[in-house]
XYZ file of C-alpha atoms in Angstrom:
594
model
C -12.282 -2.915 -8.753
C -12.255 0.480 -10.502
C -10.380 3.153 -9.295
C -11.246 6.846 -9.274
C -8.949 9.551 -10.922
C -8.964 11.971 -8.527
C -5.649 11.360 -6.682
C -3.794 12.336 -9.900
C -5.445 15.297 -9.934
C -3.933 18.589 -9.865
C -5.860 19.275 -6.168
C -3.504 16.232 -5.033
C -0.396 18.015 -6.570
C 1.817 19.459 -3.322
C 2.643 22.504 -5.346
C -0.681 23.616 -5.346
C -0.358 25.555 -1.786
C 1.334 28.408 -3.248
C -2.563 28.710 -4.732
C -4.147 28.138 -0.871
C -5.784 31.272 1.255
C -4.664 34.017 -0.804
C -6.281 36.490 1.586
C -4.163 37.042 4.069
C -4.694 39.564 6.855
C -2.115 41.858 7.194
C -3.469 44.727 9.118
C -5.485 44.993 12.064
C -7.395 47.954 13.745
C -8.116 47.894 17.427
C -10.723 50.553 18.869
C -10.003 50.984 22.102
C -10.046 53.681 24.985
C -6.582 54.763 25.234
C -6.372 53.457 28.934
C -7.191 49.748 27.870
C -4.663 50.289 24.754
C -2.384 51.488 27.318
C -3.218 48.428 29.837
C -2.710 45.833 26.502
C 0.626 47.136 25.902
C 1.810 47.298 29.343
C 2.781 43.731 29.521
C 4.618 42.896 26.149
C 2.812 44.627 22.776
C 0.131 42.468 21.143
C 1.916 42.876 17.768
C 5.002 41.358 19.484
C 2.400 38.424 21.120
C 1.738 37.725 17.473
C 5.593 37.415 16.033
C 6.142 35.204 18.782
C 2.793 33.034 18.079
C 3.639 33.008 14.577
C 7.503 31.764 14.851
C 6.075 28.962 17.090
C 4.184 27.948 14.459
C 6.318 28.428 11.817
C 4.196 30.656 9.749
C 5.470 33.744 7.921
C 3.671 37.789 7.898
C 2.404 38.010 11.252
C -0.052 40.654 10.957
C 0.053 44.301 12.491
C -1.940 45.482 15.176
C -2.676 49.334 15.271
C -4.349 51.086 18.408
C -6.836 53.929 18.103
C -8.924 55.074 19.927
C -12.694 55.552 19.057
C -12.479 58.887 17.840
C -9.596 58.334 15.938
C -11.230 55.218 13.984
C -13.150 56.626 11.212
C -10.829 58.886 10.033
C -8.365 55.887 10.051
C -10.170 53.496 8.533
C -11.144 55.797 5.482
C -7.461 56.623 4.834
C -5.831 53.342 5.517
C -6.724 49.828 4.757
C -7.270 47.313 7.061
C -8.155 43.770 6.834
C -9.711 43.414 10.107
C -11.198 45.086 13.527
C -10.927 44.379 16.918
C -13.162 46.738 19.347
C -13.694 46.655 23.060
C -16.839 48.204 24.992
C -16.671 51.270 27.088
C -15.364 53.490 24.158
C -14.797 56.806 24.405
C -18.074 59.183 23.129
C -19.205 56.030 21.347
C -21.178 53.003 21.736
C -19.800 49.899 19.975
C -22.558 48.646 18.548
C -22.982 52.226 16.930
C -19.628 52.333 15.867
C -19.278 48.802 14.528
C -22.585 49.368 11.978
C -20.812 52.855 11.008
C -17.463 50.981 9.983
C -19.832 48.632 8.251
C -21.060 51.748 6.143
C -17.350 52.546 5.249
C -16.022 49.088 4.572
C -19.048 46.747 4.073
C -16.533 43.571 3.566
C -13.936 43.979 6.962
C -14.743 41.577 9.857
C -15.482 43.196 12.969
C -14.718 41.114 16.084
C -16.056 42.798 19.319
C -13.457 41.656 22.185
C -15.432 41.282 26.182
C -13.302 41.449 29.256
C -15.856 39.058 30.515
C -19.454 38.481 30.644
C -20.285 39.280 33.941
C -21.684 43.286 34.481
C -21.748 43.226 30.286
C -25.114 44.440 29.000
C -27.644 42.018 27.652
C -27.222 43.088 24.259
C -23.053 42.550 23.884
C -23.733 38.915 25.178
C -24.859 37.136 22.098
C -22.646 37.054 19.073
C -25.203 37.959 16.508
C -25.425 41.833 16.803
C -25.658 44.248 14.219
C -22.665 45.991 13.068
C -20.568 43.249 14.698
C -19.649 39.897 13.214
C -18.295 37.322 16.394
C -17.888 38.236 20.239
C -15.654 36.611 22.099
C -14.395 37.119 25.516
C -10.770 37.639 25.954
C -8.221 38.302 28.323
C -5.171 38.890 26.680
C -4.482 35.048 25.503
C -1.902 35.233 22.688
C -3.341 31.683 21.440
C -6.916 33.377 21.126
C -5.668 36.093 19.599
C -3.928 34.023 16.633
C -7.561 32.015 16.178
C -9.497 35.035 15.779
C -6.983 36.098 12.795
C -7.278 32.196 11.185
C -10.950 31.898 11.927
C -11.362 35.481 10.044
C -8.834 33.899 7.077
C -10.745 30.667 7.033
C -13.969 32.014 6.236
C -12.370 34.569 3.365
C -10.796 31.625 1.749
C -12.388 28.764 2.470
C -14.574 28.795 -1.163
C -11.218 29.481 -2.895
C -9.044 26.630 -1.168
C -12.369 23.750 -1.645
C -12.433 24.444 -5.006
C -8.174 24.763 -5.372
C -7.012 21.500 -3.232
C -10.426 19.903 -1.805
C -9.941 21.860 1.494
C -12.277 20.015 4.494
C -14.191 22.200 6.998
C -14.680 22.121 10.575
C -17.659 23.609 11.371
C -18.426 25.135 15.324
C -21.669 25.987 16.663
C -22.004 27.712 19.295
C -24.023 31.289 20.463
C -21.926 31.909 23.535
C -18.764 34.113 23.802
C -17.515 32.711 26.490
C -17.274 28.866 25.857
C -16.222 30.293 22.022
C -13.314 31.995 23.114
C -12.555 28.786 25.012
C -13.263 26.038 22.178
C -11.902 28.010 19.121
C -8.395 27.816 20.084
C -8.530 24.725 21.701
C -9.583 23.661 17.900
C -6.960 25.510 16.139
C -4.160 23.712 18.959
C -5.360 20.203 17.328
C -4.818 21.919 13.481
C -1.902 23.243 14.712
C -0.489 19.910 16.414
C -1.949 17.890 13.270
C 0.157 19.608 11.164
C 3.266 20.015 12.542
C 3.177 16.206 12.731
C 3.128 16.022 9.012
C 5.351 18.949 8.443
C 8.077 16.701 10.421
C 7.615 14.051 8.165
C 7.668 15.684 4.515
C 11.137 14.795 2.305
C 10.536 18.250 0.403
C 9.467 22.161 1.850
C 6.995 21.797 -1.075
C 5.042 18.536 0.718
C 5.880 20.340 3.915
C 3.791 23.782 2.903
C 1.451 21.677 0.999
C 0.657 20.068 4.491
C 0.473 23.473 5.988
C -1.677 25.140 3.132
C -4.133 22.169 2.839
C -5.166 22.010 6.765
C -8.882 21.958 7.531
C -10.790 25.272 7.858
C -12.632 26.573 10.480
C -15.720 27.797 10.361
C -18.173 29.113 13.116
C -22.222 29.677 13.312
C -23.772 31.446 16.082
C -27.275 30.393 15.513
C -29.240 27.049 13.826
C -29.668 28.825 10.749
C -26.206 29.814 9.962
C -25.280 26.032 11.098
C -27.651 24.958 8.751
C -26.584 27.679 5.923
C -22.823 26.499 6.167
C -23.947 22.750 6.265
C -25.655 23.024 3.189
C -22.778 25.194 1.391
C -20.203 23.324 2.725
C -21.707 19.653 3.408
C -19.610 17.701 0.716
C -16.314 18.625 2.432
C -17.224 18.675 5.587
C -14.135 16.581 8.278
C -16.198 17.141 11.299
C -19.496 19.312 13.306
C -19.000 20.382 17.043
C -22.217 22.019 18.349
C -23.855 23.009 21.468
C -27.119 21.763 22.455
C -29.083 25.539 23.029
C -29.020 27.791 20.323
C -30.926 30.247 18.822
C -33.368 29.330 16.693
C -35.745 31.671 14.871
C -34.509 34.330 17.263
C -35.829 32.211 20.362
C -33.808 30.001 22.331
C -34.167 26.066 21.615
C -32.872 23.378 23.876
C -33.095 20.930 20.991
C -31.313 23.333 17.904
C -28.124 21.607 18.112
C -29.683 18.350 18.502
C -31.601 18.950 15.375
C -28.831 20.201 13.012
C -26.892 16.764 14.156
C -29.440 14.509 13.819
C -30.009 15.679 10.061
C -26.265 15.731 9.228
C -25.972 12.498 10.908
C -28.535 11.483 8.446
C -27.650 12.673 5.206
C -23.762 11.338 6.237
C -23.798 8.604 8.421
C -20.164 8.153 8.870
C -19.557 12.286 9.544
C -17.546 12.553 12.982
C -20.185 14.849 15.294
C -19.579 16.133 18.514
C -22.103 17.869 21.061
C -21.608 19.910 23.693
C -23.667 20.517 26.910
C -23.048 22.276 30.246
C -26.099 19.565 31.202
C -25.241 16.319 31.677
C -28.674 14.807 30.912
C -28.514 15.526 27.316
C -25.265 12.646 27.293
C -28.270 10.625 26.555
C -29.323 12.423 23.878
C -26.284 12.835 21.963
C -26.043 8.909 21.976
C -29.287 8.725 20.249
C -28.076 10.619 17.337
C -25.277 9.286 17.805
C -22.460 11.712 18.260
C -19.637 12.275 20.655
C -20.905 13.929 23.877
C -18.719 16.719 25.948
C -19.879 17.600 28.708
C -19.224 21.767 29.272
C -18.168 21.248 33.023
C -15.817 18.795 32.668
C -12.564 19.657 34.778
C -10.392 19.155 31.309
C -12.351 20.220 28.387
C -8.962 20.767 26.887
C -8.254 16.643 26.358
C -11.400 15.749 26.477
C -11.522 17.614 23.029
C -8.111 16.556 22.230
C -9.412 13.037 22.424
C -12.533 13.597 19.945
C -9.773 14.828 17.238
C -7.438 11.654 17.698
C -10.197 8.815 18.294
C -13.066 10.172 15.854
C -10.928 12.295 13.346
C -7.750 10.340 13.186
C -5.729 12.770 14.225
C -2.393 11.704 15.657
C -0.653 7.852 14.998
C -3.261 5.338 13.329
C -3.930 2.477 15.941
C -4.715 -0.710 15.328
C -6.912 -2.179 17.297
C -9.343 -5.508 17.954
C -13.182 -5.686 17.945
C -12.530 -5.357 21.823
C -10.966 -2.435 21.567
C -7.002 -3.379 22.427
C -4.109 -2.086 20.897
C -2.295 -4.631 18.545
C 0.299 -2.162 16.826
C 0.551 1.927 15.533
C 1.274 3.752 12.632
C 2.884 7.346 12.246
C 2.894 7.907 8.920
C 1.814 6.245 5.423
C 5.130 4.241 5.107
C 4.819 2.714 8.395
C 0.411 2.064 7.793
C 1.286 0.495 4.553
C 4.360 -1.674 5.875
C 1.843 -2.960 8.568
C -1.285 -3.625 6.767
C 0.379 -6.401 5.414
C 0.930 -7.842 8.719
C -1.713 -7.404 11.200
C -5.030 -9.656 11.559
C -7.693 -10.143 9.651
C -9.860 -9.149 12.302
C -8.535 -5.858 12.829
C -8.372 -5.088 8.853
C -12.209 -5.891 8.289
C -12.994 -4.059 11.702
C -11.038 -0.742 10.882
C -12.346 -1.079 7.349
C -16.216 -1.392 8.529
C -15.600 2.036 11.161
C -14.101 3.424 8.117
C -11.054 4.354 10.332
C -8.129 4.247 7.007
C -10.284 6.900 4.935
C -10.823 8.654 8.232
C -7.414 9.037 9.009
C -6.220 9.410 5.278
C -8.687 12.430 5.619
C -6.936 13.937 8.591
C -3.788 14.291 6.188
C -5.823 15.755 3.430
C -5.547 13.251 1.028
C -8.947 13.282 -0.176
C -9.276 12.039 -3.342
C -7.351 8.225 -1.479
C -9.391 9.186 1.280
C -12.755 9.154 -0.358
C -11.873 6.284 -2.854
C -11.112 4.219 0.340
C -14.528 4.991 1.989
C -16.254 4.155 -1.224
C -15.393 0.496 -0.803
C -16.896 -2.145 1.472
C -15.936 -5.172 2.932
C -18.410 -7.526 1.128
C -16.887 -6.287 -2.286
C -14.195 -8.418 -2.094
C -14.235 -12.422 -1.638
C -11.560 -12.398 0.808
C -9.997 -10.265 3.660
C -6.734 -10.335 1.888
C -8.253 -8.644 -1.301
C -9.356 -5.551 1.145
C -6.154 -5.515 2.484
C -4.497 -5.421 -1.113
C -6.785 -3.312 -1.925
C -6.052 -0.374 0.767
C -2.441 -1.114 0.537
C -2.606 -0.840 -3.454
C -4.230 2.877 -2.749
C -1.675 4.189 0.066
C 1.008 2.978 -2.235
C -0.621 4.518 -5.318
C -0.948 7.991 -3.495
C 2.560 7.804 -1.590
C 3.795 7.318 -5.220
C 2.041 10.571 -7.035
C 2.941 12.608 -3.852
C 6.787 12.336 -4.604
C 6.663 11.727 -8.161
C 8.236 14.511 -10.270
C 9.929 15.638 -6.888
C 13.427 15.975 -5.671
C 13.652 14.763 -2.271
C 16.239 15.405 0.167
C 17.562 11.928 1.226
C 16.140 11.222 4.702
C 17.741 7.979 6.391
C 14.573 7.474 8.201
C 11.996 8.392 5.467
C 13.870 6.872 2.331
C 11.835 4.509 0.388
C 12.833 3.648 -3.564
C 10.231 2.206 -4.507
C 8.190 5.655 -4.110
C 11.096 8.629 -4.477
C 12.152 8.534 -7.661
C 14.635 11.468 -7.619
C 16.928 12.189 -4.102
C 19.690 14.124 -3.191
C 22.047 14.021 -0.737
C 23.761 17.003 0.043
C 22.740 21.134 -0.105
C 24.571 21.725 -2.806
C 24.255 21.937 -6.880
C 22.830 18.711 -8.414
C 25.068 19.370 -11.430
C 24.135 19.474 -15.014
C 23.168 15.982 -15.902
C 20.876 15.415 -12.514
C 19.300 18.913 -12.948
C 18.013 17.931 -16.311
C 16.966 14.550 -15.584
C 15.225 16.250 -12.472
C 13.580 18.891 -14.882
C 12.271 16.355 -17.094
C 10.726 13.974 -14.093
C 8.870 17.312 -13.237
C 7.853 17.918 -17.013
C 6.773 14.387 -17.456
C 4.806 14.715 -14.615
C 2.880 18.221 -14.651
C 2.391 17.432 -18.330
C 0.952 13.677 -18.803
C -0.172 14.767 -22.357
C 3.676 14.082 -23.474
C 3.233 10.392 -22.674
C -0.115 9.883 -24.043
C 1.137 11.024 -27.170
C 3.141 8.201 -27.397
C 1.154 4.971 -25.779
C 3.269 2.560 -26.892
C 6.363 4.100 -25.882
C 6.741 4.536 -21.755
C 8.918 7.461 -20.523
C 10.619 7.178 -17.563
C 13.178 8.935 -15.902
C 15.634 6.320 -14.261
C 15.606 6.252 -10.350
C 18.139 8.371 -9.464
C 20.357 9.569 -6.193
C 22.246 12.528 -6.298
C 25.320 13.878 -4.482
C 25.808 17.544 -4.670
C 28.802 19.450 -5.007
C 28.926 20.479 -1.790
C 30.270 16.721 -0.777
C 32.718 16.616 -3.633
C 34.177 19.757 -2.657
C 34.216 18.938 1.762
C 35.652 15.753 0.521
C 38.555 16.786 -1.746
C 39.098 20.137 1.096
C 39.144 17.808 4.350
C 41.325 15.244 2.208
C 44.130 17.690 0.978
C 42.708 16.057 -2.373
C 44.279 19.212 -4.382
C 47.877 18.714 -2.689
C 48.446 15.539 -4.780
C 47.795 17.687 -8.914
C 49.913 20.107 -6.964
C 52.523 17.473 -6.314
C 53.012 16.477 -10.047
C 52.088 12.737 -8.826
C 51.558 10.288 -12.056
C 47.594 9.526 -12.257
C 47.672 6.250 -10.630
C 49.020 7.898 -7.507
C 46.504 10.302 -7.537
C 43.858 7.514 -8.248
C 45.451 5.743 -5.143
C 45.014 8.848 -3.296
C 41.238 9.617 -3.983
C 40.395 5.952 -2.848
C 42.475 6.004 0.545
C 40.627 9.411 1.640
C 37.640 7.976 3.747
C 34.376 9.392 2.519
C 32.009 11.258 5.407
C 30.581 8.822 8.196
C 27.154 10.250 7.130
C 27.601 9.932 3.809
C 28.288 6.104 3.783
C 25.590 5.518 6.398
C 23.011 6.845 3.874
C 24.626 4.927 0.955
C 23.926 1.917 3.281
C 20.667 2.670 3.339
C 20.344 3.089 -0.212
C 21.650 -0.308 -1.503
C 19.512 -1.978 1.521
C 16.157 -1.239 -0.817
C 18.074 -0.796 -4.170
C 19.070 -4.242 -5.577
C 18.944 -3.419 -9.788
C 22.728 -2.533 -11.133
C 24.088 1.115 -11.230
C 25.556 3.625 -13.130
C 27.657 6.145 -11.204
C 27.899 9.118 -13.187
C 29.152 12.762 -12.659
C 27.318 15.518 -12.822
C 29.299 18.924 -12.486
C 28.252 22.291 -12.191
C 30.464 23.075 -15.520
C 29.392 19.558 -17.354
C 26.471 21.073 -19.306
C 27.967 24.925 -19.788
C 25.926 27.009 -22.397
C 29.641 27.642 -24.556
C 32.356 25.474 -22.649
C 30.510 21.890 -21.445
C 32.734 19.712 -19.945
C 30.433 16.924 -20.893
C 32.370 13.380 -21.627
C 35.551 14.495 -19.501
C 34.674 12.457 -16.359
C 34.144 8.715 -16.274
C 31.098 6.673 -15.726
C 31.357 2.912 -13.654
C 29.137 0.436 -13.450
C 28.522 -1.628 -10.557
C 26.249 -5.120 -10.681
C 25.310 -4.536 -7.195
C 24.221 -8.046 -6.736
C 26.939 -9.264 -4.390
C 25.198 -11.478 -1.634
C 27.762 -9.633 1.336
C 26.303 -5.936 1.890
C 29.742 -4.665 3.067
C 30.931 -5.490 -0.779
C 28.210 -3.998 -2.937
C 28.506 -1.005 -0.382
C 32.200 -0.874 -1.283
C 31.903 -1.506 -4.905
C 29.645 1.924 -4.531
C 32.267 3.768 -2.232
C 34.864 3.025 -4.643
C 32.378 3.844 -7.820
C 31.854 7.399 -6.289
C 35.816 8.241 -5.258
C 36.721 6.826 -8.884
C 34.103 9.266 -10.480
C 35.800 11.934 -7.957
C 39.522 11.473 -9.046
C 38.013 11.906 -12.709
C 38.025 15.594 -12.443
C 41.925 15.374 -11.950
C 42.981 13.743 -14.133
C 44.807 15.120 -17.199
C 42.645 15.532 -20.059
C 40.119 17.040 -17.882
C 42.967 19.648 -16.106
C 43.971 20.305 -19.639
C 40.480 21.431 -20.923
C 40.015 23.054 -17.800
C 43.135 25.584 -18.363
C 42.377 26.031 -22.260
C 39.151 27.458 -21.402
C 40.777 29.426 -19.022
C 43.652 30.587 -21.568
C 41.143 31.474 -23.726
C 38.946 33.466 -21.341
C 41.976 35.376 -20.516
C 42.977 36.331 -24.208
């Protein structure tokens, strides 16, 4: 079975989100009469709504919110940029729609979002979202959680070109004419995103896998009418993670009962496995939806809030992986990729082929963003291997394969419950320096792997940096502090007392815990080396002044290969004391002096 290339791409690299949505907006305009700005304000400041939404989210450069009223607008907006426009009806001396096509004359390219206090005593006209001058309508009422999707809905659509063509971005795309019940589905949307990633954000060993996760997150786009629908289909059909339409829309400027139904019912055709989702405040067209088929939620429901929560986890794969039966029971769950590959290899052959037919594993690989393992998953079947057993090798060849390229070239802080050597080939313990001799070996397992070139240069040679775990400085120097390590030089002991003295101090509970973890999945003999800030110095190394031990680490008794290791490490410690390396030490500093 071939495989496809496009997991070692650099759109699967996790450094590639300092590349993702580089439009950012920043500022934001809101036209209003000064008695609604006043009314806005009166409760807690949108701008300070916004920090707060932001922090909760983790996300950095909230944007500002300026108030103005109409009159006021124009003159703004041609002195000052601004990335984005909010406007309310009622405005003072001007009408909105007016006002919105005159900003369009000034600044052709800034979103304007026109914000309803409801529909109910609005004219005809402010009721749709397509109007002239004015991009989306929404109603809103103040909602901090709306107010952060209008901003990423308005991001998403500047950047979405960029980010599919940087990292393989997917798209959600929402249908849907009404203000109302698109101020109500937008953030519930956005909530799933936001949950989604989060999830995976708690799970990265790096901040670089963690942004990645962040950067990489499905956009959101939105149609008011069948023809947009159809327009971002088309532009956007390859990448597409789900549709969620309503059944009336617009359709050559005429109401259809049947528009969303149509747009579906092609998509559903040209991708048969594409998750779709249609809405109705009319409970007869459940029926229809079926026939297409597609998810169907019904508008009235008394909790449209899970009822979309559970379209995302059962029919995007958002949330744990579940394995299930033909019938539908749970037999066991999965949180992350570790955990999906350790239990592949375990659970029926019924539930592998059935999972495998739904294409549930590339559904839910998708959900993470990993495409490229994602789509080379879904472009297998069942009946192209002879046995069960090869699919399942074969899926848990690919998770392996992509948990591997994900870390490789990485440092990883050591996580006891996310360690795995077989797929982290640099960690660290610690928040510290790594030293000289780790920092370079960590520089060249990044080199080796942004640049492949190197080793195809040399085919019949294979470069490898050696698996490697690091403890920084920072535990060498709360060990020797919280031991009264320096007491003993200052003593004038004889070496073997200090010796004797580094290997009574207990090392950090912590510490040894994760070194227990370590040697549980590491089984090969070590070298425990230093690595000092000072060892590779431009003019004064201190390289070959410390000692290096080997351990076999082959012991059948845990507790002894874990203290062979303890005793490896506080050896390598009482190093840096001993004479030859104090002597070196005070030359250079003699000499610094003179």
């Amino acid at each position: 079975m071939s495989k496809t290339t496009e997991p070692l791409t650099r759109q699967s690299r996790p450094e590639v989100f300092r590349e993702l949505a580089p439009q950012k907006i920043r500022e934001i305009l809101l036209i209003s009469s000064s008695y609604n700005i006043y009314n806005m304000e009166e409760d807690g400041s949108l701008t300070s709504k916004m920090v707060n939404e932001y922090k909760g989210l983790n996300l950095s450069c909230p944007p500002r919110i300026t108030g103005v009223s109409s009159v006021e607008a124009m003159a703004l907006l041609t002195d000052q940029r601004f990335d984005l426009v909010f406007m309310v009806p009622h405005l003072d001396k001007m009408d909105p729609l007016c006002l919105g096509r005159q900003i369009k004359e000034i600044c052709p390219d800034i979103m304007v979002i026109l914000l309803l206090p409801g529909t109910r005593g609005t004219l005809p006209e402010l009721k749709q979202q397509k109007i002239d001058g004015v991009d989306w309508t929404f109603t809103w009422s103040g909602n901090p959680d709306m107010l952060l999707a209008m901003v990423k809905l308005t991001e998403d659509r500047l950047n979405v070109g960029h980010d599919i063509k940087v990292a393989n971005v997917r798209v959600i795309i929402l249908v849907e004419d009404s203000p109302e019940y698109a101020a109500c589905f937008l953030p519930m949307i956005y909530r799933e995103i936001v949950r989604q990633t989060q999830a995976l954000v708690k799970i990265g060993c790096s901040d670089c896998l963690k942004l990645a996760a962040m950067g990489k997150r499905p956009k959101v786009l939105m149609a008011s009418n069948y023809e947009e629908a159809k327009d971002l289909y088309e532009q956007y059909g390859s990448h597409l993670l789900c549709v969620i339409s309503d059944t009336r829309l617009p359709r050559s400027e005429k109401e259809d009962d049947r528009a969303g139904i149509s747009i579906l019912s092609q998509i559903r055709e040209d991708i048969p496995e594409i998750p779709l989702l249609l809405m109705s405040a009319e409970t007869k067209n459940r029926e229809k939806a079926r026939q297409i088929p597609a998810v169907f939620l019904d508008k009235n429901a008394s909790d449209l809030n899970q009822d979309l929560h559970l379209f995302f986890r059962n029919h995007l794969g958002f949330g744990d992986f579940v394995f299930r039966n033909r019938a539908g029971e749970e037999i066991d769950r999965a949180s992350n990729l570790a955990v999906l590959e350790k239990k592949l290899a375990a659970i029926p052959d019924e539930s592998v082929l059935f999972h495998a037919e739904q294409h549930h594993f590339s559904t839910w690989l998708m959900a993470r963003c990993e495409v490229g393992t994602a789509l080379e998953v879904r472009a297998v079947k069942p009946n192209d291997f002879d046995t069960i057993d090869g699919l399942r090798s074969h899926i848990i060849g690919q998770i392996r394969d992509l948990r591997k390229h994900r870390h490789k070239g990485l440092t990883l802080q050591f996580n006891a419950d996310l360690f795995d050597a077989d797929v982290m080939d640099f960690s660290k313990i610690g928040t510290g320096s790594m030293g000289g001799k780790a920092r370079g070996l960590a520089f060249m397992a990044d080199l080796l792997t942004r640049h492949p070139e190197i080793q195809e240069q040399y085919p019949k040679i294979k470069i490898k940096i050696p698996n490697t775990l690091v403890l920084c400085t920072d535990l060498f120097d709360g060990f020797v502090a919280d031991n009264h390590l320096k007491d003993l030089v200052l003593r004038g002991l004889s070496l073997e007392q200090i010796v004797q003295g580094f290997l009574d101090a207990p090392l950090p509970d912590d510490l040894i815990r994760k070194l227990e973890i370590f040697l549980d999945q590491v089984r090969v003999p070590l070298a425990v080396r230093s690595s000092s800030q000072l060892e590779d110095d431009r003019f004064t190394p201190y390289a070959g002044l410390y000692k290096t031990y080997k351990i076999p680490n082959n012991h059948e008794d845990p507790k002894v290969r874990l203290d062979h290791l303890v005793t490896a490490v506080k050896l390598v410690y009482a190093s840096t004391y001993y004479k030859n390396a104090r002597r070196f030490c005070r030359n250079i500093a003699e000499q610094t002096i003179t």
